[in-house]
Amino acid sequence: MSADKHGTFLASVNSYYDSAAQHTGLNQGLLDQIKSCNSVYQVNFPVKINGKVKVIEAYRAQHSHHRNPTKGGIRYSMHVNQDEVVALATLMSYKCAIVDVPFGGAKGGVKINPWEYSENELEKITRRYTTELVRRKFIGPAIDVPAPDYGTGSREMAWIYDTYRAFHPEDINAAGCVTGKPVNQNGVRGRTEATGRGCYYGIRQALNTPKLMKKLGMTVGTAGKRIVVQGLGNVGSHTAMISQDEGDMVIVGVSEVEGAIYKKDGIDIHDLLKFRKEHGSILNYPGAESFGKDQRRIVMEFDCDVLIPAALENQITEKNAEKIQAKIIGEAANGPVTAGAAKILAQRGVMVIPDIYLNAGGVTVSYFEWLKNLSHMRFGRLEKRFDEANNRRIIDQIEKLTGKSVDERDRNMIVRGADEVDLVRSGLEETMISSFDQLYEVYERKRKVEDLRSAAFVTAISKIANDYISLGIWP
Ligand code: NAD
């Protein structure tokens, strides 16, 4: 969901909240507390760039402290403003509740165009922003734990970790002050791809739900389903690669800042990413129709089964909602569908898989990374060899009892103990499947819950309310 002509991004988030809240039966005071943003820190700091001082506007919003620490990404974009940061922090609280990640919601934003700065300049800005957060106690493994978002990645997270550590050399858990770090700097394997992989698992689960497919007039399963992706950044590129490689889905359209391409019989995503790296653009990709910058949104209206907006908010609005041909929209980005558009899509029978569920893979694996940092040990270190020895004994016994030998390749596959990345993917898959089933049950059970997003809001509100009551925070 997002802003449209009726109001701001935050107003849009809150309007979903208000309509879902009616279905929870909770008292108004508690509902007001869950909805409100607890704290926002706005700061303007100077950074010397090319000999000139530039004043940079930045934010960190902590929406809810019903669980600690708070958690949410840091966005570098010229669109950053308080309304957006608070809206995104609010979504984080609901997102964490939906996937049972025990954090409150937060979000940070720095109002810059990251592509305009050199690496050194970005490092300066990131370190200075972190220093401001440290000063105000807006960061720490038990306080507030940032992560990557639009315009930031593992590089920025490493700078944040290093800056925090310099201020807190005595903090043995300092690595848990930020997630999405490079693996060799206390990150976890599988974090970079996590949001995209989670999107794939979520879309796959929807496509594997027979009742839902019947409603949408689609066949069950991922194989052969045609997808259009907007944005080939971290989230979009991983969603596309995994959907193609593991789900046998066919990418027919891609939209990026420079323009868009469409190819009815499919685009190999790995080849396209290589092409973009070499040519600096997706335009003129061999065999595909190209559309210039001004028309880059048009492929979202082309024939496909699943449309995956994975760039920014406000991409499907009242202006283009009527023209969308996809039967499912998977909100990989935060807020790509406006509240006005959502109404039109619902009337037209298009199913929106909401952001607060679908892109929760990032925060889920961030939670795993934080746990790894607090335990000071890689996942799988204790049990890997034990499991392998055990599995080997089982195979040996089977061979002995049957008198037949297991093929060498199968033996190796069965014996292999889980590595960190296997465990992370397994935890993420379990989270996305069970959370979808929970939402879908609420959607089916509550007659007045009009779409999956409302079901997601009802689920989140109920879980947070339960925390308030059971943790004794609510008077
Ligand atoms: P990113 O910076 O890695 O990628 C964004 C991509 O979108 C870039 O390639 C950019 O060129 C492209 N883009 C920008 N404007 C566009 C436009 N108008 N049309 C087409 N393409 C455009 O960012 P990301 O981390 O992939 O985040 C994308 C979205 O996913 C954001 O809404 C973010 O809040 C959300 N999200 C990210 C994560 C995460 O782990 N990174 C987690 C949850 C949600």
Coordinates of C-alpha atoms and ligand atoms in Angstrom, one line a residue:
M1 CA 0.0 0.0 0.0
S2 CA 1.1 3.5 -0.4
A3 CA 0.2 7.1 -0.9
D4 CA -2.2 8.3 -3.6
K5 CA -4.1 11.5 -4.2
H6 CA -6.2 10.8 -1.0
G7 CA -3.2 11.2 1.3
T8 CA 0.3 10.3 2.4
F9 CA 2.0 6.9 2.6
L10 CA 1.5 6.9 6.4
A11 CA -2.2 7.9 6.1
S12 CA -2.6 5.0 3.7
V13 CA -0.9 2.5 6.1
N14 CA -3.1 3.8 8.9
S15 CA -6.3 3.6 6.9
Y16 CA -5.6 -0.1 6.3
Y17 CA -4.9 -0.4 10.0
D18 CA -8.2 1.2 10.9
S19 CA -10.3 -0.9 8.7
A20 CA -8.6 -4.1 9.8
A21 CA -8.7 -3.1 13.5
Q22 CA -12.6 -3.3 13.4
H23 CA -12.3 -7.1 12.9
T24 CA -10.1 -7.6 16.0
G25 CA -12.6 -6.8 18.8
L26 CA -9.8 -5.1 20.8
N27 CA -10.4 -2.0 22.9
Q28 CA -9.7 1.4 21.3
G29 CA -7.0 2.5 23.7
L30 CA -4.9 -0.6 22.9
L31 CA -5.5 -0.1 19.2
D32 CA -4.4 3.5 19.4
Q33 CA -1.2 2.5 21.2
I34 CA -0.3 -0.2 18.6
K35 CA -0.9 2.2 15.8
S36 CA 1.1 5.2 17.1
C37 CA 4.8 5.7 16.4
N38 CA 6.8 5.7 19.7
S39 CA 9.8 7.9 18.6
V40 CA 11.3 9.6 15.7
Y41 CA 14.8 11.1 15.6
Q42 CA 15.5 13.7 12.9
V43 CA 19.0 15.0 12.4
N44 CA 20.8 17.3 10.0
F45 CA 24.5 16.8 10.0
P46 CA 27.3 18.3 8.0
V47 CA 29.7 16.3 5.7
K48 CA 32.6 17.8 3.8
I49 CA 32.4 16.7 0.2
N50 CA 34.8 18.0 -2.5
G51 CA 36.0 20.7 0.0
K52 CA 32.4 22.0 0.5
V53 CA 30.2 21.3 3.5
K54 CA 26.9 19.7 2.7
V55 CA 24.1 19.5 5.3
I56 CA 22.4 16.1 5.1
E57 CA 18.9 15.4 6.4
A58 CA 18.4 12.0 8.1
Y59 CA 15.9 10.1 10.2
R60 CA 15.4 7.0 12.4
A61 CA 11.9 6.1 13.5
Q62 CA 11.1 3.5 16.1
H63 CA 7.5 2.6 15.7
S64 CA 6.9 0.1 18.5
H65 CA 8.8 -1.1 21.6
H66 CA 6.5 -3.9 22.5
R67 CA 9.4 -6.1 21.7
N68 CA 13.1 -5.2 21.8
P69 CA 15.3 -4.4 20.0
T70 CA 13.5 -2.5 17.2
K71 CA 14.5 -3.5 13.7
G72 CA 14.3 -2.1 10.2
G73 CA 16.4 -1.1 7.2
I74 CA 18.1 2.2 6.3
R75 CA 17.1 3.8 3.0
Y76 CA 19.2 6.2 1.0
S77 CA 17.0 8.1 -1.4
M78 CA 16.0 11.6 -2.3
H79 CA 12.4 10.7 -1.5
V80 CA 13.2 10.2 2.2
N81 CA 10.9 12.3 4.5
Q82 CA 9.5 11.8 8.0
D83 CA 6.1 10.5 6.7
E84 CA 7.8 7.9 4.6
V85 CA 10.2 6.8 7.4
V86 CA 7.4 6.5 10.0
A87 CA 5.2 4.6 7.5
L88 CA 8.0 2.2 6.8
A89 CA 8.8 1.7 10.5
T90 CA 5.1 1.1 11.1
L91 CA 5.0 -1.6 8.4
M92 CA 8.1 -3.2 10.1
S93 CA 6.2 -3.7 13.4
Y94 CA 3.4 -5.5 11.5
K95 CA 5.8 -7.4 9.3
C96 CA 7.8 -8.8 12.3
A97 CA 4.6 -9.8 14.0
I98 CA 3.3 -11.6 10.9
V99 CA 6.4 -13.8 10.6
D100 CA 6.9 -14.2 14.4
V101 CA 10.2 -12.3 14.6
P102 CA 10.4 -10.9 18.1
F103 CA 11.3 -7.3 17.2
G104 CA 9.5 -3.9 17.2
G105 CA 9.5 -2.0 14.0
A106 CA 11.9 0.8 13.0
K107 CA 13.2 2.4 9.8
G108 CA 16.0 4.9 8.9
G109 CA 16.4 7.2 6.0
V110 CA 19.1 9.5 4.7
K111 CA 18.0 12.0 2.1
I112 CA 20.7 11.6 -0.6
N113 CA 20.9 10.1 -4.0
P114 CA 23.5 7.4 -3.3
W115 CA 24.4 7.0 -7.0
E116 CA 25.7 10.6 -7.0
Y117 CA 28.4 10.0 -4.4
S118 CA 31.8 8.2 -4.5
E119 CA 32.4 5.2 -2.3
N120 CA 34.5 7.4 0.0
E121 CA 31.8 10.0 0.3
L122 CA 29.2 7.4 1.1
E123 CA 31.4 5.9 3.8
K124 CA 31.8 9.4 5.3
I125 CA 28.0 9.9 5.3
T126 CA 27.3 6.5 6.7
R127 CA 29.8 6.7 9.5
R128 CA 28.5 10.2 10.4
Y129 CA 24.9 9.0 10.4
T130 CA 25.8 6.1 12.6
T131 CA 27.6 8.4 15.0
E132 CA 24.5 10.5 15.4
L133 CA 22.5 7.3 16.1
V134 CA 25.0 6.2 18.7
R135 CA 24.9 9.6 20.4
R136 CA 21.2 9.4 20.8
K137 CA 21.2 5.7 21.7
F138 CA 19.2 4.9 18.6
I139 CA 21.4 1.9 17.7
G140 CA 22.7 -1.2 19.6
P141 CA 22.1 -4.9 19.7
A142 CA 19.5 -4.6 22.4
I143 CA 18.1 -1.2 21.3
D144 CA 17.7 -0.8 17.6
V145 CA 19.3 -2.9 14.8
P146 CA 19.3 -1.4 11.2
A147 CA 19.7 -3.5 8.0
P148 CA 19.9 -2.7 4.3
D149 CA 17.0 -1.2 2.3
Y150 CA 16.7 0.8 -0.9
G151 CA 20.1 2.3 -1.8
T152 CA 22.1 0.5 0.8
G153 CA 23.7 -3.0 1.1
S154 CA 26.3 -5.0 3.0
R155 CA 29.0 -2.5 2.4
E156 CA 27.1 0.2 4.3
M157 CA 26.2 -2.3 7.0
A158 CA 29.9 -3.1 7.5
W159 CA 30.7 0.7 8.0
I160 CA 27.9 0.9 10.5
Y161 CA 29.2 -2.1 12.5
D162 CA 32.7 -0.7 12.5
T163 CA 31.6 2.7 13.6
Y164 CA 29.4 1.3 16.4
R165 CA 32.3 -0.9 17.6
A166 CA 34.7 2.0 17.8
F167 CA 32.3 3.7 20.2
H168 CA 31.6 0.5 22.2
P169 CA 34.8 -1.6 22.3
E170 CA 33.5 -3.3 25.5
D171 CA 30.3 -4.6 24.0
I172 CA 30.8 -8.3 23.3
N173 CA 27.6 -8.4 21.3
A174 CA 28.5 -5.4 19.1
A175 CA 28.2 -7.4 15.9
G176 CA 24.5 -7.6 16.6
C177 CA 24.1 -3.8 16.3
V178 CA 23.3 -4.2 12.5
T179 CA 22.4 -7.0 10.2
G180 CA 23.0 -7.6 6.5
K181 CA 26.7 -7.4 7.1
P182 CA 29.2 -9.2 4.8
V183 CA 29.6 -12.8 5.7
N184 CA 33.3 -12.3 6.6
Q185 CA 32.3 -9.5 9.0
N186 CA 29.8 -11.5 11.2
G187 CA 27.1 -11.6 8.6
V188 CA 25.1 -14.8 7.9
R189 CA 25.1 -16.8 4.7
G190 CA 21.9 -16.4 2.7
R191 CA 21.1 -12.8 3.9
T192 CA 21.8 -11.0 0.6
E193 CA 19.3 -13.1 -1.3
A194 CA 16.9 -13.5 1.7
T195 CA 14.2 -10.9 0.7
G196 CA 14.0 -12.2 -2.9
R197 CA 14.1 -15.8 -1.8
G198 CA 11.3 -15.1 0.7
C199 CA 9.3 -13.4 -2.1
Y200 CA 9.7 -16.5 -4.2
Y201 CA 8.6 -18.8 -1.3
G202 CA 5.6 -16.6 -0.7
I203 CA 4.5 -16.4 -4.3
R204 CA 5.1 -20.2 -4.6
Q205 CA 2.9 -20.9 -1.6
A206 CA 0.1 -18.8 -3.1
L207 CA 0.4 -20.6 -6.4
N208 CA 0.3 -23.9 -4.5
T209 CA -2.9 -23.1 -2.7
P210 CA -5.6 -24.9 -4.7
K211 CA -8.6 -23.0 -3.3
L212 CA -6.9 -19.7 -4.2
M213 CA -5.9 -20.8 -7.7
K214 CA -9.5 -22.0 -8.3
K215 CA -10.7 -18.5 -7.3
L216 CA -8.3 -16.8 -9.7
G217 CA -8.9 -19.3 -12.5
M218 CA -5.2 -20.4 -12.5
T219 CA -3.6 -23.8 -12.5
V220 CA -1.7 -24.9 -9.3
G221 CA 2.1 -24.7 -9.2
T222 CA 4.9 -22.3 -10.3
A223 CA 6.2 -24.1 -13.5
G224 CA 5.5 -22.0 -16.6
K225 CA 3.9 -19.1 -14.8
R226 CA 4.9 -15.8 -16.6
I227 CA 6.2 -13.0 -14.5
V228 CA 7.0 -9.3 -15.0
V229 CA 9.5 -7.7 -12.5
Q230 CA 10.0 -4.0 -11.8
G231 CA 13.4 -3.2 -10.4
L232 CA 16.5 -5.4 -10.7
G233 CA 18.1 -4.4 -7.5
N234 CA 18.8 -6.7 -4.6
V235 CA 15.2 -7.8 -4.1
G236 CA 14.0 -7.9 -7.7
S237 CA 17.1 -9.7 -9.1
H238 CA 17.0 -12.4 -6.5
T239 CA 13.3 -12.9 -6.8
A240 CA 13.6 -13.2 -10.5
M241 CA 16.7 -15.6 -10.4
I242 CA 15.2 -17.9 -7.8
S243 CA 11.7 -17.9 -9.5
Q244 CA 13.4 -18.9 -12.8
D245 CA 15.9 -21.4 -11.4
E246 CA 13.9 -23.1 -8.7
G247 CA 10.3 -22.5 -9.8
D248 CA 10.6 -22.9 -13.6
M249 CA 8.8 -19.6 -13.9
V250 CA 9.2 -17.5 -17.1
I251 CA 10.3 -13.9 -16.9
V252 CA 8.5 -12.1 -19.8
G253 CA 9.1 -8.5 -18.8
V254 CA 11.5 -6.3 -16.8
S255 CA 11.4 -2.6 -16.0
E256 CA 14.3 -0.6 -14.7
V257 CA 15.2 3.1 -14.4
E258 CA 16.5 3.3 -17.9
G259 CA 13.4 1.7 -19.5
A260 CA 11.7 -1.7 -19.9
I261 CA 11.8 -4.8 -22.0
Y262 CA 9.3 -7.5 -22.9
K263 CA 9.8 -10.9 -24.5
K264 CA 6.8 -13.2 -24.8
D265 CA 8.7 -16.4 -24.8
G266 CA 10.9 -15.5 -21.9
I267 CA 14.1 -13.7 -20.9
D268 CA 17.0 -15.6 -19.2
I269 CA 17.5 -13.5 -16.1
H270 CA 21.2 -14.4 -15.6
D271 CA 21.9 -13.5 -19.2
L272 CA 20.0 -10.2 -18.8
L273 CA 21.9 -9.2 -15.7
K274 CA 25.2 -9.9 -17.5
F275 CA 24.0 -7.9 -20.5
R276 CA 23.0 -5.0 -18.2
K277 CA 26.4 -5.1 -16.5
E278 CA 28.2 -5.0 -19.9
H279 CA 26.0 -2.4 -21.5
G280 CA 24.8 -0.4 -18.5
S281 CA 21.2 -0.8 -19.6
I282 CA 18.6 -3.5 -20.2
L283 CA 17.5 -1.7 -23.4
N284 CA 18.1 -3.4 -26.7
Y285 CA 18.4 -6.8 -25.1
P286 CA 18.5 -9.2 -28.0
G287 CA 15.1 -10.6 -29.1
A288 CA 13.1 -8.4 -26.7
E289 CA 11.0 -5.3 -27.4
S290 CA 12.5 -2.2 -25.7
F291 CA 10.6 0.8 -24.2
G292 CA 12.4 4.0 -23.2
K293 CA 12.5 5.7 -19.9
D294 CA 9.2 7.5 -20.2
Q295 CA 7.5 4.3 -20.9
R296 CA 9.2 2.1 -18.3
R297 CA 6.0 1.4 -16.4
I298 CA 4.1 0.1 -19.4
V299 CA 5.4 -3.5 -19.2
M300 CA 3.6 -3.8 -15.8
E301 CA 0.4 -3.6 -17.9
F302 CA 1.4 -6.4 -20.3
D303 CA 0.1 -10.0 -20.3
C304 CA 1.6 -12.1 -17.4
D305 CA 0.4 -14.2 -14.5
V306 CA 2.4 -12.6 -11.7
L307 CA 3.5 -9.0 -11.5
I308 CA 6.4 -8.3 -9.1
P309 CA 7.0 -4.6 -8.3
A310 CA 10.4 -4.6 -6.5
A311 CA 11.6 -1.0 -6.7
L312 CA 9.7 1.7 -4.8
E313 CA 6.3 2.7 -3.5
N314 CA 3.4 4.2 -5.6
Q315 CA 3.9 2.2 -8.8
I316 CA 0.4 0.8 -9.2
T317 CA -2.0 3.6 -8.7
E318 CA -5.6 4.5 -9.7
K319 CA -4.1 5.5 -13.1
N320 CA -2.9 2.1 -14.2
A321 CA -4.7 -0.4 -11.9
E322 CA -7.5 -0.9 -14.5
K323 CA -4.9 -1.9 -17.0
I324 CA -3.0 -4.5 -15.0
Q325 CA -3.4 -7.9 -16.7
A326 CA -1.6 -10.0 -14.0
K327 CA -3.9 -12.2 -11.8
I328 CA -1.5 -11.9 -8.9
I329 CA 0.6 -8.9 -7.7
G330 CA 3.5 -9.8 -5.4
E331 CA 4.5 -6.7 -3.4
A332 CA 8.2 -7.4 -3.2
A333 CA 8.8 -3.6 -2.6
N334 CA 7.3 -1.7 0.2
G335 CA 4.1 0.1 -0.7
P336 CA 4.0 -0.4 -4.6
V337 CA 0.2 -0.5 -4.7
T338 CA -1.7 2.6 -3.5
A339 CA -4.8 2.2 -1.4
G340 CA -6.9 3.6 -4.3
A341 CA -5.4 1.0 -6.7
A342 CA -5.9 -1.8 -4.2
K343 CA -9.7 -1.2 -4.3
I344 CA -9.8 -1.3 -8.1
L345 CA -7.7 -4.4 -8.2
A346 CA -9.9 -6.2 -5.6
Q347 CA -13.0 -5.4 -7.6
R348 CA -11.3 -6.8 -10.7
G349 CA -10.4 -10.0 -8.8
V350 CA -6.6 -9.4 -8.9
M351 CA -5.0 -10.9 -5.8
V352 CA -2.3 -8.7 -4.1
I353 CA 0.1 -10.6 -1.9
P354 CA 0.9 -7.8 0.6
D355 CA 4.4 -6.3 1.3
I356 CA 4.0 -6.8 5.1
Y357 CA 4.1 -10.5 4.5
L358 CA 5.8 -11.0 1.1
N359 CA 9.1 -9.1 1.7
A360 CA 9.5 -10.2 5.3
G361 CA 12.2 -12.7 4.3
G362 CA 14.8 -10.0 4.8
V363 CA 13.9 -9.3 8.4
T364 CA 13.5 -13.0 9.1
V365 CA 17.1 -13.8 8.0
S366 CA 18.3 -10.6 9.8
Y367 CA 16.8 -12.2 12.9
F368 CA 18.8 -15.3 12.2
E369 CA 21.9 -13.1 11.8
W370 CA 21.3 -11.3 15.0
L371 CA 20.9 -14.7 16.8
K372 CA 24.1 -15.9 15.3
N373 CA 25.9 -12.7 16.5
L374 CA 24.6 -13.1 20.0
S375 CA 25.5 -16.8 20.1
H376 CA 29.0 -16.1 18.6
M377 CA 28.8 -19.2 16.5
R378 CA 28.0 -20.2 13.0
F379 CA 24.8 -22.2 12.5
G380 CA 25.4 -25.9 11.9
R381 CA 28.8 -26.0 13.6
L382 CA 27.7 -28.2 16.4
E383 CA 25.5 -30.7 14.6
K384 CA 26.9 -31.0 11.0
R385 CA 29.4 -33.8 11.6
F386 CA 27.2 -35.6 14.1
D387 CA 24.4 -35.7 11.6
E388 CA 26.7 -36.9 8.8
A389 CA 28.0 -39.8 11.0
N390 CA 24.5 -40.7 11.9
N391 CA 23.2 -40.6 8.3
R392 CA 26.2 -42.7 7.2
R393 CA 25.3 -45.4 9.9
I394 CA 21.7 -45.4 8.7
I395 CA 22.7 -46.0 5.0
D396 CA 25.2 -48.7 6.1
Q397 CA 22.5 -50.5 8.0
I398 CA 20.1 -50.2 5.0
E399 CA 22.7 -51.7 2.7
K400 CA 23.5 -54.5 5.2
L401 CA 19.8 -55.4 5.6
T402 CA 18.8 -55.2 1.9
G403 CA 22.0 -56.5 0.5
K404 CA 21.9 -53.7 -2.0
S405 CA 24.2 -50.7 -2.2
V406 CA 23.1 -47.1 -2.5
D407 CA 24.4 -45.2 -5.5
E408 CA 27.4 -43.0 -4.6
R409 CA 25.7 -39.7 -5.6
D410 CA 22.6 -40.5 -3.6
R411 CA 24.7 -41.6 -0.7
N412 CA 26.6 -38.3 -0.6
M413 CA 23.3 -36.3 -0.8
I414 CA 21.7 -38.3 2.0
V415 CA 24.7 -38.2 4.3
R416 CA 25.5 -34.5 3.9
G417 CA 24.9 -32.5 7.1
A418 CA 23.4 -29.1 6.9
D419 CA 25.6 -26.0 6.3
E420 CA 24.7 -22.6 7.6
V421 CA 23.1 -21.6 4.3
D422 CA 20.9 -24.7 4.3
L423 CA 19.7 -24.0 7.8
V424 CA 19.0 -20.3 6.9
R425 CA 17.0 -21.2 3.8
S426 CA 15.1 -23.9 5.6
G427 CA 14.2 -21.5 8.4
L428 CA 13.1 -18.9 5.9
E429 CA 11.1 -21.4 3.8
E430 CA 9.3 -22.6 7.0
T431 CA 8.5 -19.0 8.0
M432 CA 7.1 -18.0 4.6
I433 CA 5.0 -21.1 4.2
S434 CA 3.5 -21.1 7.7
S435 CA 2.9 -17.4 7.7
F436 CA 1.1 -17.5 4.4
D437 CA -1.1 -20.4 5.6
Q438 CA -2.0 -18.4 8.7
L439 CA -2.9 -15.3 6.7
Y440 CA -4.9 -17.3 4.2
E441 CA -6.8 -19.0 7.0
V442 CA -7.8 -15.6 8.4
Y443 CA -8.8 -14.4 4.9
E444 CA -11.0 -17.5 4.4
R445 CA -12.4 -17.5 7.9
K446 CA -13.3 -13.9 8.4
R447 CA -16.0 -13.1 5.9
K448 CA -15.6 -9.3 6.1
V449 CA -11.8 -9.4 5.6
E450 CA -11.8 -8.3 2.0
D451 CA -8.3 -9.2 0.9
L452 CA -5.0 -10.8 2.0
R453 CA -3.7 -7.4 3.1
S454 CA -6.6 -7.0 5.6
A455 CA -6.0 -10.5 6.8
A456 CA -2.3 -9.7 7.3
F457 CA -3.2 -6.5 9.3
V458 CA -5.7 -8.4 11.5
T459 CA -3.1 -11.1 12.2
A460 CA -0.4 -8.5 13.0
I461 CA -2.6 -6.4 15.3
S462 CA -3.8 -9.4 17.2
K463 CA -0.3 -10.7 17.8
I464 CA 1.0 -7.3 18.9
A465 CA -2.0 -6.9 21.2
N466 CA -1.3 -10.3 22.7
D467 CA 2.3 -9.2 23.4
Y468 CA 1.1 -6.0 25.1
I469 CA -1.2 -8.0 27.3
S470 CA 0.9 -11.1 28.0
L471 CA 4.1 -9.2 28.6
G472 CA 2.3 -7.0 31.1
I473 CA 3.1 -3.7 29.2
W474 CA -0.5 -2.8 28.9
P475 CA -1.9 -1.3 32.1
Ligands
NAD1 P1 17.9 -1.6 -4.5 O1 18.4 -0.3 -4.3 O2 18.9 -2.8 -4.4 O3 17.2 -1.8 -5.9 C1 16.1 -1.0 -6.4 C2 16.1 -1.1 -7.9 O4 15.0 -0.4 -8.4 C3 17.4 -0.4 -8.5 O5 18.0 -1.3 -9.4 C4 16.8 0.8 -9.2 O6 17.5 1.2 -10.4 C5 15.4 0.3 -9.5 N1 14.4 1.4 -9.7 C6 14.3 2.6 -9.1 N2 13.3 3.3 -9.6 C7 12.7 2.6 -10.5 C8 11.6 2.8 -11.4 N3 10.9 3.9 -11.3 N4 11.3 1.8 -12.3 C9 12.0 0.7 -12.4 N5 13.1 0.4 -11.6 C10 13.4 1.3 -10.7 O7 16.8 -1.8 -3.4 P2 16.2 -3.1 -2.8 O8 16.9 -3.4 -1.5 O9 16.1 -4.2 -3.8 O10 14.7 -2.6 -2.4 C11 13.6 -2.5 -3.3 C12 12.3 -2.5 -2.5 O11 12.2 -3.6 -1.6 C13 12.2 -1.2 -1.6 O12 10.8 -0.9 -1.6 C14 12.6 -1.8 -0.2 O13 12.0 -1.0 0.8 C15 12.0 -3.2 -0.3 N6 12.6 -4.1 0.6 C16 14.0 -4.3 0.6 C17 14.5 -5.3 1.5 C18 16.0 -5.7 1.5 O14 16.3 -6.6 2.2 N7 16.8 -5.1 0.6 C19 13.7 -5.9 2.5 C20 12.3 -5.6 2.5 C21 11.8 -4.7 1.5

